[in-house]
Tab-separated table of C-alpha atoms and ligand atoms in Angstrom:
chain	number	residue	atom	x	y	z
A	1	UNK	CA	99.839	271.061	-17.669
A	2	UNK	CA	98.931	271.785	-14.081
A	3	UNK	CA	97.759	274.715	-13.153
A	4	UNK	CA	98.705	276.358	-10.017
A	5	UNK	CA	95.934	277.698	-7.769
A	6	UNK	CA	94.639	281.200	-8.220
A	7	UNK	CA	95.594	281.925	-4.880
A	8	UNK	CA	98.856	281.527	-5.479
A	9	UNK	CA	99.049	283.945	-8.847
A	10	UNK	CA	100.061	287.128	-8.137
A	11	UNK	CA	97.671	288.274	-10.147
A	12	UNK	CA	96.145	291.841	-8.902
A	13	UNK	CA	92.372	292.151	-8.435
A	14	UNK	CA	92.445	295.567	-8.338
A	15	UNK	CA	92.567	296.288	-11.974
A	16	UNK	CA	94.759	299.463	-12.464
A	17	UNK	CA	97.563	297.712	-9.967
A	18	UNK	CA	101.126	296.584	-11.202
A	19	UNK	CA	102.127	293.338	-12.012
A	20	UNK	CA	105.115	291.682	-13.851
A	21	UNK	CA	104.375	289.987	-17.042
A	22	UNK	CA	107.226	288.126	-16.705
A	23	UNK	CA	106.879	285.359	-13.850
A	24	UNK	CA	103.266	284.944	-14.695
A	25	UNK	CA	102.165	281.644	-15.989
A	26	UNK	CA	99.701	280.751	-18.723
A	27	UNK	CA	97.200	280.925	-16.057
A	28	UNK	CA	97.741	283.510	-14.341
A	29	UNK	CA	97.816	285.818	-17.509
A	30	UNK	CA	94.880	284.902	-19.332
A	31	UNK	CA	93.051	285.556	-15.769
A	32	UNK	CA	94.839	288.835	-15.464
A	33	UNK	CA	94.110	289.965	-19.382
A	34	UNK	CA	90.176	288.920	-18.337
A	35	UNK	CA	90.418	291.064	-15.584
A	36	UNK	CA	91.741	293.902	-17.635
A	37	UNK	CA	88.622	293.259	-19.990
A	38	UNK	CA	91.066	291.465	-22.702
A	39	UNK	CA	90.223	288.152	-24.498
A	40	UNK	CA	92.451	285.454	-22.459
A	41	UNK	CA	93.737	284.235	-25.606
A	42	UNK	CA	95.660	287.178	-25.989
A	43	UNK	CA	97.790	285.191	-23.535
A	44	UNK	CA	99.351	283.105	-25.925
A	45	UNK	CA	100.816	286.175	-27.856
A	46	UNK	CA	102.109	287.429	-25.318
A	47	UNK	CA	103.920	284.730	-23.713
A	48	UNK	CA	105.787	283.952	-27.767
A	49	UNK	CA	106.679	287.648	-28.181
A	50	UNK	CA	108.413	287.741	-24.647
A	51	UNK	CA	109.814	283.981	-23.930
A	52	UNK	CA	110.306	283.202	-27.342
A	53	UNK	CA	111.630	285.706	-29.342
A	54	UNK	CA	112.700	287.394	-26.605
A	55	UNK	CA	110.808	290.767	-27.455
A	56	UNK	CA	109.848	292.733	-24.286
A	57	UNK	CA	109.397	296.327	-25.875
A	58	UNK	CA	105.606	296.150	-26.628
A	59	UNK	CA	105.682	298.629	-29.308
A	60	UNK	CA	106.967	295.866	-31.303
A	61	UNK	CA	103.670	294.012	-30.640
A	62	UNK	CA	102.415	293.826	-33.753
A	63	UNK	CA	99.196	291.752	-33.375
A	64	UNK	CA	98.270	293.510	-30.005
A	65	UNK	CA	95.899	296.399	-30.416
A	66	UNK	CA	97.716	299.975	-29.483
A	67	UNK	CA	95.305	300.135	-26.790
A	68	UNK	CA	96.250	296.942	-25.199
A	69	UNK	CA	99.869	297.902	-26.154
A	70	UNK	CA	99.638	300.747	-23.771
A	71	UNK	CA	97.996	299.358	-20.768
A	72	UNK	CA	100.425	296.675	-20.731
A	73	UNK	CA	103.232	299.173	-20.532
A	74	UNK	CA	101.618	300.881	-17.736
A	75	UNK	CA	100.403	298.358	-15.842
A	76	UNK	CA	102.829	295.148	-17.005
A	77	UNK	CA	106.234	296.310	-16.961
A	78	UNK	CA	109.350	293.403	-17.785
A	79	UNK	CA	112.137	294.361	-15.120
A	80	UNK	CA	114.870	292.139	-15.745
A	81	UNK	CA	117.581	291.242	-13.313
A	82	UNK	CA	120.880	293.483	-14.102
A	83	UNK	CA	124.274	292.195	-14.830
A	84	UNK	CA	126.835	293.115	-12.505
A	85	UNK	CA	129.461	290.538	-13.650
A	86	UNK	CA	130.074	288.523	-16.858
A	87	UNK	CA	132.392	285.297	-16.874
A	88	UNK	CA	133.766	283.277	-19.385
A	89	UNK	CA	135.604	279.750	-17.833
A	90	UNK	CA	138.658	278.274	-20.457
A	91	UNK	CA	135.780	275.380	-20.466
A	92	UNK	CA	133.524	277.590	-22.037
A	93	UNK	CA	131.462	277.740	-18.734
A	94	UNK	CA	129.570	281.045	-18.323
A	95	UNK	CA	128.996	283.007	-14.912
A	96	UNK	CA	126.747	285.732	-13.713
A	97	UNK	CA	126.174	287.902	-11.400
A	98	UNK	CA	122.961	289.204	-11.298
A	99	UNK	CA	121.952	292.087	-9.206
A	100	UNK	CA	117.700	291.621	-8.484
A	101	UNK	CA	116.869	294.450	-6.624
A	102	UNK	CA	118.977	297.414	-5.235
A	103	UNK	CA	121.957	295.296	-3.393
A	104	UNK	CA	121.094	291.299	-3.734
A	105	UNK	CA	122.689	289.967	-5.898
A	106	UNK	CA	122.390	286.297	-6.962
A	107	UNK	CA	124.142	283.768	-9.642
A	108	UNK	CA	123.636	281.684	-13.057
A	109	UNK	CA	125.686	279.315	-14.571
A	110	UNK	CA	125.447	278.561	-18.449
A	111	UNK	CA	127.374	275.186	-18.942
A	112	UNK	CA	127.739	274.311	-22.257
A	113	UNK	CA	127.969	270.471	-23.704
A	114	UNK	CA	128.178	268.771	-27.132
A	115	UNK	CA	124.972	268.214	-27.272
A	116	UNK	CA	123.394	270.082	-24.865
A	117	UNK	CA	123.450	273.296	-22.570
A	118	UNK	CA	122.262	273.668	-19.594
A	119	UNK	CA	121.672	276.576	-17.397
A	120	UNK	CA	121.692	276.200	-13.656
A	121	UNK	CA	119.545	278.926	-12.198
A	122	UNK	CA	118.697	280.601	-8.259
A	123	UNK	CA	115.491	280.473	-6.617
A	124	UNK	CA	116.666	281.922	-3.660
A	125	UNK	CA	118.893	284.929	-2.291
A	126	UNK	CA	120.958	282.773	0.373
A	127	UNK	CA	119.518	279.576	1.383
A	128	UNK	CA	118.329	278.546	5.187
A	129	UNK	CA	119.392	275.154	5.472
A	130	UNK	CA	122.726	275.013	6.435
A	131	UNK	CA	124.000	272.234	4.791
A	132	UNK	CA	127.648	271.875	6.515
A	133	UNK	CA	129.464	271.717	2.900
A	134	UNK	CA	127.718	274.303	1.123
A	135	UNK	CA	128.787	277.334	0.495
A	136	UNK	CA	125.709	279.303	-0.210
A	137	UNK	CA	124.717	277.970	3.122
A	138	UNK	CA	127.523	280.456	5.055
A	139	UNK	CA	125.608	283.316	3.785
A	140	UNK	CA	122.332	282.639	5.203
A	141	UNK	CA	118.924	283.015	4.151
A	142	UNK	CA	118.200	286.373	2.766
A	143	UNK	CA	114.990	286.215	0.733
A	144	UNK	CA	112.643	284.166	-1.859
A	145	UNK	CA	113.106	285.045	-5.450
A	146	UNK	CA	110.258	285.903	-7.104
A	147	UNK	CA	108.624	283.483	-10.151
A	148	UNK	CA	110.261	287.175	-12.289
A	149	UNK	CA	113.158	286.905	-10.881
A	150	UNK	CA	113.356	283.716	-11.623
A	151	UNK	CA	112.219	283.401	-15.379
A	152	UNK	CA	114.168	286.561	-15.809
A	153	UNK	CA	117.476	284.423	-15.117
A	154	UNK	CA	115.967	282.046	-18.234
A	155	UNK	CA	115.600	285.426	-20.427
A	156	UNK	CA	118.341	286.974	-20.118
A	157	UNK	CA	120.541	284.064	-19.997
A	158	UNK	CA	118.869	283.177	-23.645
A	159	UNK	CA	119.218	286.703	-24.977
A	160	UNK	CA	122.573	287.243	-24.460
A	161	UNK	CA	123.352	283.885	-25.563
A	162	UNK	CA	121.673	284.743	-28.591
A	163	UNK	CA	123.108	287.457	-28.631
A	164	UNK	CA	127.153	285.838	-28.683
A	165	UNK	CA	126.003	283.416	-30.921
A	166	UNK	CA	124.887	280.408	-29.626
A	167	UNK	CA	121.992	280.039	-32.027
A	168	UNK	CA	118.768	280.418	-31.692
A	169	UNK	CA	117.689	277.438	-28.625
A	170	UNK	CA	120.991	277.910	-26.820
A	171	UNK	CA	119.599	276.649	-23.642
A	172	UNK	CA	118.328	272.686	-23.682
A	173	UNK	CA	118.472	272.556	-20.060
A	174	UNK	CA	117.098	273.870	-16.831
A	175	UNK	CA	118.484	273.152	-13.380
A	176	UNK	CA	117.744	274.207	-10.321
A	177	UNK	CA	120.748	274.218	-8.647
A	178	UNK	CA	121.651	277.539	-7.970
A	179	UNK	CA	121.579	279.373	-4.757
A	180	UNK	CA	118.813	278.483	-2.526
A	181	UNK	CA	116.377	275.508	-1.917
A	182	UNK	CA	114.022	275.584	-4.163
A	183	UNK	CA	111.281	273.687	-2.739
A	184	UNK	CA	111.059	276.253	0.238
A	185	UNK	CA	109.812	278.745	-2.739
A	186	UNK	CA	107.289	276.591	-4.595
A	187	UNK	CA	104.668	279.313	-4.829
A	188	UNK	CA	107.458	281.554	-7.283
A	189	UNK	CA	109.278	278.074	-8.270
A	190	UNK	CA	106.102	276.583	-9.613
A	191	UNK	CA	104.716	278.918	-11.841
A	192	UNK	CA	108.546	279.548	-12.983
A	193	UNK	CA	108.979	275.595	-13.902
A	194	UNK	CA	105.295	275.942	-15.525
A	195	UNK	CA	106.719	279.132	-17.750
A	196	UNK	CA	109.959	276.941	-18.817
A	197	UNK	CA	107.785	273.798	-19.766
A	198	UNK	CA	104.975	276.005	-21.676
A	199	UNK	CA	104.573	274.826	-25.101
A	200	UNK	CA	104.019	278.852	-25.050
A	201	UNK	CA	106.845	279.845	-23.239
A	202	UNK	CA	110.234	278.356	-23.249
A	203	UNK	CA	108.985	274.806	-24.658
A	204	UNK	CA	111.375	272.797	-22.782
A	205	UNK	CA	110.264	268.883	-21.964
A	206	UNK	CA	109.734	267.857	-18.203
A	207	UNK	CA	112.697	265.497	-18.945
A	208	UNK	CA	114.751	268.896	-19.185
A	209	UNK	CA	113.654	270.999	-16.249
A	210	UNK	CA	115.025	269.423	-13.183
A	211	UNK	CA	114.174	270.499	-9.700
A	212	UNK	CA	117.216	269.431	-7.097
A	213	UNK	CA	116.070	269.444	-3.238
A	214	UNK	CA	117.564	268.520	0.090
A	215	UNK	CA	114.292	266.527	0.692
A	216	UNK	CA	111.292	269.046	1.924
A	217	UNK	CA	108.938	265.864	1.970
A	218	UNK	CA	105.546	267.625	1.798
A	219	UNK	CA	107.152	270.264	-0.861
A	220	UNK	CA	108.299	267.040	-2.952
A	221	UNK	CA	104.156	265.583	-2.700
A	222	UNK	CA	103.529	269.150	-3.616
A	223	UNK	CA	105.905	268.473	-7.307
A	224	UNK	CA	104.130	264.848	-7.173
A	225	UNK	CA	100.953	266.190	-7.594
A	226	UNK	CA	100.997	269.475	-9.287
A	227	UNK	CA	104.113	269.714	-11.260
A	228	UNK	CA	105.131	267.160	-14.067
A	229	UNK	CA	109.023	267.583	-13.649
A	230	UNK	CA	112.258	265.576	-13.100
A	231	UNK	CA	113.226	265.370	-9.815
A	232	UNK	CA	116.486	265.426	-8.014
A	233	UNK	CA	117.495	264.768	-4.230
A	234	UNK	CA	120.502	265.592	-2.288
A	235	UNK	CA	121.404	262.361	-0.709
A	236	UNK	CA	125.053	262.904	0.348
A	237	UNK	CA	124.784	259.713	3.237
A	238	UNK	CA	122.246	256.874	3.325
A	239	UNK	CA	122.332	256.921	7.382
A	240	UNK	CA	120.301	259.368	9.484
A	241	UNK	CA	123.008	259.955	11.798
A	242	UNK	CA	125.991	261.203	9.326
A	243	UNK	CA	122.800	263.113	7.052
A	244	UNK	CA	121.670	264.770	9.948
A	245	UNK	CA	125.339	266.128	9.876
A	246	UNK	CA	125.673	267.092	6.560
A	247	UNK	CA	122.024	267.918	5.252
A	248	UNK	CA	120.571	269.200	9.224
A	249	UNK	CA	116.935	269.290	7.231
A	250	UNK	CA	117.366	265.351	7.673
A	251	UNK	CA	116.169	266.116	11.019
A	252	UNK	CA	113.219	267.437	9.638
A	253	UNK	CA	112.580	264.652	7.493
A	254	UNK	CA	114.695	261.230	7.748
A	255	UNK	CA	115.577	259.316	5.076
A	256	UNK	CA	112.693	257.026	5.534
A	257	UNK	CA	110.306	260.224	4.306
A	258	UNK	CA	112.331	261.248	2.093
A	259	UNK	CA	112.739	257.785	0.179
A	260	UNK	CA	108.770	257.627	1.410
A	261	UNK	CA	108.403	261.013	-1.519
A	262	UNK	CA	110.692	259.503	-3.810
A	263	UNK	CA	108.724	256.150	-3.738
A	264	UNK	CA	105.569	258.397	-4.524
A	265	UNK	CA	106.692	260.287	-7.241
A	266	UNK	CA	107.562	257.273	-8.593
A	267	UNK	CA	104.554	255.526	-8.602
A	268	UNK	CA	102.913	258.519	-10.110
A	269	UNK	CA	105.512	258.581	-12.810
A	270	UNK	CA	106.401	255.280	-13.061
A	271	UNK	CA	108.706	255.699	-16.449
A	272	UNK	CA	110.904	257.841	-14.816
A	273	UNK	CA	114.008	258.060	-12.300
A	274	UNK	CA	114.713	260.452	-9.434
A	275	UNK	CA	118.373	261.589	-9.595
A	276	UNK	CA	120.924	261.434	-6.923
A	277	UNK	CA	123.271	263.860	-5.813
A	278	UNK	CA	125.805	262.840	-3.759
A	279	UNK	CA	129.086	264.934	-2.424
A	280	UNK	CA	132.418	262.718	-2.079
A	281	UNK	CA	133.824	264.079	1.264
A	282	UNK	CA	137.189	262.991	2.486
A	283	UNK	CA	137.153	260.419	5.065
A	284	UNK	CA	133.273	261.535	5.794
A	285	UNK	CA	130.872	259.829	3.451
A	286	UNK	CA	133.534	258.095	0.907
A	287	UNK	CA	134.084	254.542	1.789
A	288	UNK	CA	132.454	251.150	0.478
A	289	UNK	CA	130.750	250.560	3.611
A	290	UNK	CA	129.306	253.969	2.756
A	291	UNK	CA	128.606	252.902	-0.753
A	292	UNK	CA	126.712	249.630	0.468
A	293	UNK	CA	124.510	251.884	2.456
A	294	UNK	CA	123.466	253.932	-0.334
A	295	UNK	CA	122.934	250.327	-2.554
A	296	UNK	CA	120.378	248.892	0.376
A	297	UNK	CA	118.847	252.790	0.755
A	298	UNK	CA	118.022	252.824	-3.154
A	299	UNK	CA	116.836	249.166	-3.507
A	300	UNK	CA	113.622	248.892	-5.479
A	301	UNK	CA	113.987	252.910	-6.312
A	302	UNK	CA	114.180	253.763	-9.826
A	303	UNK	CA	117.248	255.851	-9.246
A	304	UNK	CA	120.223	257.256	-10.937
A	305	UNK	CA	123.187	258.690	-8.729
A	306	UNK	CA	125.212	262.240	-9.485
A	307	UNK	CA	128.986	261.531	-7.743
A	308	UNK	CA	129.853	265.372	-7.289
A	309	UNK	CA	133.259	266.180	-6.327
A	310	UNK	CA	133.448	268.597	-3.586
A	311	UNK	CA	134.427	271.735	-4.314
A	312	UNK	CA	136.056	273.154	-1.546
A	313	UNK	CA	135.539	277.204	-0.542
A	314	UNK	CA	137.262	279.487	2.145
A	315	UNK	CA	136.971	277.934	5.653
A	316	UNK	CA	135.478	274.653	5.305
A	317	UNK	CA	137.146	271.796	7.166
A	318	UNK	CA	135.986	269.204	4.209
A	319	UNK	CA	138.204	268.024	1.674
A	320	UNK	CA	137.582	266.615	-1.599
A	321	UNK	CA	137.749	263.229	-1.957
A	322	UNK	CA	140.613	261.263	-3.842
A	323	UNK	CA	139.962	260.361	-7.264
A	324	UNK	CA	140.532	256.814	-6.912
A	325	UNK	CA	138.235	256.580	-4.376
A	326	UNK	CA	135.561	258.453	-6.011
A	327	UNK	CA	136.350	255.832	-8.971
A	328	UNK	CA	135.787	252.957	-6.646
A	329	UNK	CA	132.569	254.233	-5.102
A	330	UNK	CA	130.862	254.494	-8.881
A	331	UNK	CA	131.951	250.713	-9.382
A	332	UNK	CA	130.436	249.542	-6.217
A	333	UNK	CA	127.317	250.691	-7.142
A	334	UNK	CA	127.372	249.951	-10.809
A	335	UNK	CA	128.129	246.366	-9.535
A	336	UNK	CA	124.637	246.532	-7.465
A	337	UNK	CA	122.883	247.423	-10.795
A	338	UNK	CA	123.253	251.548	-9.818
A	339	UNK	CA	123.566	253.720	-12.617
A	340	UNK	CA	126.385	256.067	-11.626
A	341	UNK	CA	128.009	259.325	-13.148
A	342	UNK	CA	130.387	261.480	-11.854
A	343	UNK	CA	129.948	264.926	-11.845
A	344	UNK	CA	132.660	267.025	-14.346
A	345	UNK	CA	133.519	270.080	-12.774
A	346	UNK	CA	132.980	272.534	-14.866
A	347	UNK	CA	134.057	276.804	-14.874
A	348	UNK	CA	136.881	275.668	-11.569
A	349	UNK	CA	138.409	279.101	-13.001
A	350	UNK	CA	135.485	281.273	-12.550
A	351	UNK	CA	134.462	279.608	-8.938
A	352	UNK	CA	131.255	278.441	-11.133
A	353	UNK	CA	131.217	275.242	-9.596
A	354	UNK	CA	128.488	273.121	-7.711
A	355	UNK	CA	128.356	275.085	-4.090
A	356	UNK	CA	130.176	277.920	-4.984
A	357	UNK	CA	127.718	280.004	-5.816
A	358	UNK	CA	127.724	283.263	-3.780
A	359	UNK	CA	125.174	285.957	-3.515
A	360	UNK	CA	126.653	289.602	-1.975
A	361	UNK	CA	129.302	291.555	-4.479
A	362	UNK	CA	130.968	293.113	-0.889
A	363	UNK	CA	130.522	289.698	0.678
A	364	UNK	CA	132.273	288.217	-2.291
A	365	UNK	CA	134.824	290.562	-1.934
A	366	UNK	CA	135.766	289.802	1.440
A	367	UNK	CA	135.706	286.044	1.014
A	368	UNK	CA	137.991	286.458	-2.078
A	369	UNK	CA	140.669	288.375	0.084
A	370	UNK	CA	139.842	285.849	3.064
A	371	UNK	CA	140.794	282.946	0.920
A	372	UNK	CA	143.901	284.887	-0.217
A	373	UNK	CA	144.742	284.691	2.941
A	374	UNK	CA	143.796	281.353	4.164
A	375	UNK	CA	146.111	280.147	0.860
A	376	UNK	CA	148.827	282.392	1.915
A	377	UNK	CA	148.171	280.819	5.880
A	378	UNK	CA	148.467	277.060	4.246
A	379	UNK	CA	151.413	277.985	2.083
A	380	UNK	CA	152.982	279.326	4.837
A	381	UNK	CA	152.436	276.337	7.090
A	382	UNK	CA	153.442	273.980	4.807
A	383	UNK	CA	156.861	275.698	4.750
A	384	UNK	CA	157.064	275.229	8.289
A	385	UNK	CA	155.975	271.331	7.961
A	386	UNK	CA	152.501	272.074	9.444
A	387	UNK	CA	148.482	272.106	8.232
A	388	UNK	CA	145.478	274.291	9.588
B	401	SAH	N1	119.035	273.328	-2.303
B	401	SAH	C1	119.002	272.462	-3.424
B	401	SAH	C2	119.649	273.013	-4.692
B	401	SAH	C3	120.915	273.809	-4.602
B	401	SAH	S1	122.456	273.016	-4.371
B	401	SAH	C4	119.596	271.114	-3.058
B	401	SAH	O1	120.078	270.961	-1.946
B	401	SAH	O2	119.531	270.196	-3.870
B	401	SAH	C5	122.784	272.066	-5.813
B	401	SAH	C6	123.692	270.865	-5.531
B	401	SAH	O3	125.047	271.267	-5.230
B	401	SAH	C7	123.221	270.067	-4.342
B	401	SAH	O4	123.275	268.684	-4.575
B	401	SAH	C8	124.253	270.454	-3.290
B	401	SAH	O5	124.297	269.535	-2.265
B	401	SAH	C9	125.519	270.547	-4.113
B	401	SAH	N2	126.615	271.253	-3.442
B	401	SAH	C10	126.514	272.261	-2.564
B	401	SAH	N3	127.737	272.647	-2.138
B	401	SAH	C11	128.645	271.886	-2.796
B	401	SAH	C12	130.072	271.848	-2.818
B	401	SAH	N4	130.800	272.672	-2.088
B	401	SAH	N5	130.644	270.930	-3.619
B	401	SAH	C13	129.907	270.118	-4.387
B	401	SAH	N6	128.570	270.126	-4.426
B	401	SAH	C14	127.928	270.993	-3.632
């Protein structure tokens, strides 16, 4: 396993200061136990008792010493996001809200599968890059998550699906695709990813933990060479010009840096794939010319492609596009040797779906009543033979 830079633990030097047990990677907390004067080993302990069984009182810490016992309780408390709301999808889908500090509030998304289930997780309040068909992206950036707040999503997501009865593993999966862009946050997401792929913490294989990005080129070199980890990119149009639309960070870095990464990662992992994400818009990005571009912009890539359906939110102008064209956009590109899913949408009841995932209770609450209205708006001009 890599291991991230010291600079970048958040480990304290001075040794009576607070830090949080939970987002700190094997690392980082055998360095801080040496500091405190502990055998680093003692790392490995603690990183079973809390990821894997789930045990955060450390009074039930049998095979610490009381004295460590106590100075981890003073100087390592576990603060755990806080559940603000709990939803249950007639899919089975579960949503929460989480509240991380006094008034953000972020989401997670437990999907579960036949043989699998995976939990989509935040690394971000908001998210700054304005992708046009994104909802998150109307809220604006707020703030990073930190490497706690973001392993705390994977804790208590696991203990309170133990907790209904999912067994004891009920999370096989990892995504990144919650709220935010992960790769602007790799100093909290690394350590995070390294916590979920710890044969001492959650155990997970890098096949497993996926990290999804709009393409921040130097952050994907950054996975390349530190982080062994499946990789997914938000494509959503193989041209510069429509990308630079949809995905502005495009700007940033074209598609000829972006497939530049990809082509690295590759090379350094040559057994694996990077996965696709791509967005069927209405009319913008769904045609079979549109297709073709995406079958020349992949050639020679060890690639797999993710057709998501767009799920549409309050005040966007996109549409979703027609089945039947989504269909004939997976067979182009099967035809050109492309292997090509389309996205289920899962948890449509519960607004748990890809985009949707919102990050302000009150802002919630006003988008809610503004898309009562905007339905009421429609309904009303389609009475009256007209659209907004
Ligand atoms: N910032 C990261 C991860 C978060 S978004 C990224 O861009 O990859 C996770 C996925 O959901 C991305 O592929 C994103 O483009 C997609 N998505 C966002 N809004 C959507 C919407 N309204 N409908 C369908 N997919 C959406």
């Amino acid at each position: 396993m890599s291991s991230i830079p010291t600079e970048l633990a958040a480990v304290a030097s001075d040794s009576s200061t607070q830090v949080s047990l939970l987002g700190m990677n094997r690392q980082m907390l055998a360095d801080w136990l040496r500091s405190q004067g502990e055998k680093p080993f003692r790392a490995q302990q603690l990183m079973q008792w809390v990821h894997q069984r789930g045990i955060i009182d450390y009074d039930q810490m049998t095979d610490l010493s009381k004295v460590l016992r106590a100075k981890l309780s003073q100087l390592a408390p576990v603060r755990l996001p806080e559940v603000k709301v709990d939803q249950v999808a007639s899919d089975g889908t579960r949503k929460w809200l989480l509240e991380v500090d006094g008034h953000n509030a972020i989401e997670m998304v437990f999907i579960p599968e036949t043989n699998r289930g995976t939990l989509c997780i935040s690394s971000q309040v908001g998210c700054a890059l304005a992708c046009t068909f994104c909802m998150t992206a109307k809220q604006g950036f707020n703030r990073n998550l930190s490497s706690d707040e973001i392993i705390g999503q994977m804790w208590l997501a696991q203990h309170l699906l133990r907790q209904a009865g999912w067994g004891e593993n009920p999370i096989t999966n990892v995504v990144f695709m919650g709220m935010g862009e992960p790769l602007l946050n790799v100093n909290q997401v690394f350590p995070a990813a390294e916590i979920l792929m710890d044969d001492w913490g959650y155990g997970l294989s890098k096949k497993r933990v996926t990290i999804s990005t709009s393409g921040i080129v130097p952050a994907m070199d950054m996975v390349t060479e530190r982080l062994d980890i499946s990789l997914a990119v938000s494509l959503h149009a193989a041209s510069n010009r429509l990308r630079d639309v949809l995905v502005p960070v495009n700007q940033k870095y074209p598609l000829a840096e972006l497939m530049g990464a990809c082509r690295r990662y590759l090379q350094r992992y040559p057994k694996r794939h990077v996965l696709f994400e791509y967005v069927m818009l209405d009319g913008v990005n769904d045609s079979i010319s549109h297709a073709r571009e995406v079958i020349t912009l992949l050639q020679g890539i060890s690639a797999k492609v993710n057709l998501i359906p767009f799920n549409p939110f309050p005040d966007t102008d996109y549409q979703t596009s027609p089945f039947e064209r989504v269909l004939a956009f997976q067979q182009r590109l099967m035809k050109a040797g492309l292997q090509t899913n389309i996205r289920k949408t899962r948890g449509e009841d519960i607004d748990a779906a890809c985009g949707q995932l919102a990050g302000d209770v009150s802002d919630r609450t006003k988008r809610k009543a503004n898309y009562q209205q905007t339905i009421q708006f429609r309904r009303l001009d389609s009475q009256q033979g007209t659209r907004v």
